[in-house]
Phi, psi and omega in degrees: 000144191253156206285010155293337209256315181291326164301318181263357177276290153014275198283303203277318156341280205286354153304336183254045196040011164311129179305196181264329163316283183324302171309305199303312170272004168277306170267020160262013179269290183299356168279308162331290203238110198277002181270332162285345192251357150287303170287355162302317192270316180323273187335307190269021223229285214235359175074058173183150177289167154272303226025024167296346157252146216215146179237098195076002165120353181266132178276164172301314154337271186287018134287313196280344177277330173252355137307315190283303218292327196249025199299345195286305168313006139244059138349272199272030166227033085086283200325305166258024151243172214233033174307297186263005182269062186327310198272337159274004172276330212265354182276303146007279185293344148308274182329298189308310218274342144339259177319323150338303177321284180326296182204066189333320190284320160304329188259346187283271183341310174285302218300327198262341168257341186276069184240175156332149197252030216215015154225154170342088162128002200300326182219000000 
């Protein structure tokens, strides 16, 4: 990863509000796991996914898609939803596909139970 890429991972850490622990760790994620961080540098490249790696069958896409989709469970919490936060939905749908690595099930479980309340059959 080139220390452009590491700058700017950095700045979008602390733009989506992370402390500097958190930025640090985050680009030691991506450091880590080189399929996230080939989409990563695509994204920062061209302002657009790759999706061609997949963590656990989800692409960065259907992270950032079931970010928007559940946004509705934190209503009632403003501070953490990122409905209007460009740099904090993409640092989010990074970061989660991060944690994927780390524990694919946990996050297969949230993706399928945490969705939006706004289709047919939801309850």
């Amino acid at each position: 990863m080139t220390q452009e890429i590491r700058e700017w991972a950095m700045k979008l850490a602390e733009c989506a509000g992370q402390d500097q622990q958190r930025a640090e760790e985050f680009v030691a994620g991506l450091e880590k796991y080189r399929d996230v961080q080939e989409e990563f540098c695509y994204y920062y490249e061209r302002q657009n996914f790759l999706c061609e790696n997949r963590v656990a069958g989800y692409t960065v896409v259907d992270i950032l898609v079931w970010q928007v989709d559940h946004f509705k469970a934190f209503l009632d919490r403003p501070d953490e939803m990122n409905r209007y936060r460009q740099d904090r939905l993409v640092w989010s749908a990074f970061h989660t596909m991060l944690e994927m690595k780390e524990h694919p099930e946990q996050y297969q479980r949230k993706m399928q139970e945490e969705t939006g309340t706004d289709y047919a059959g939801k309850y």
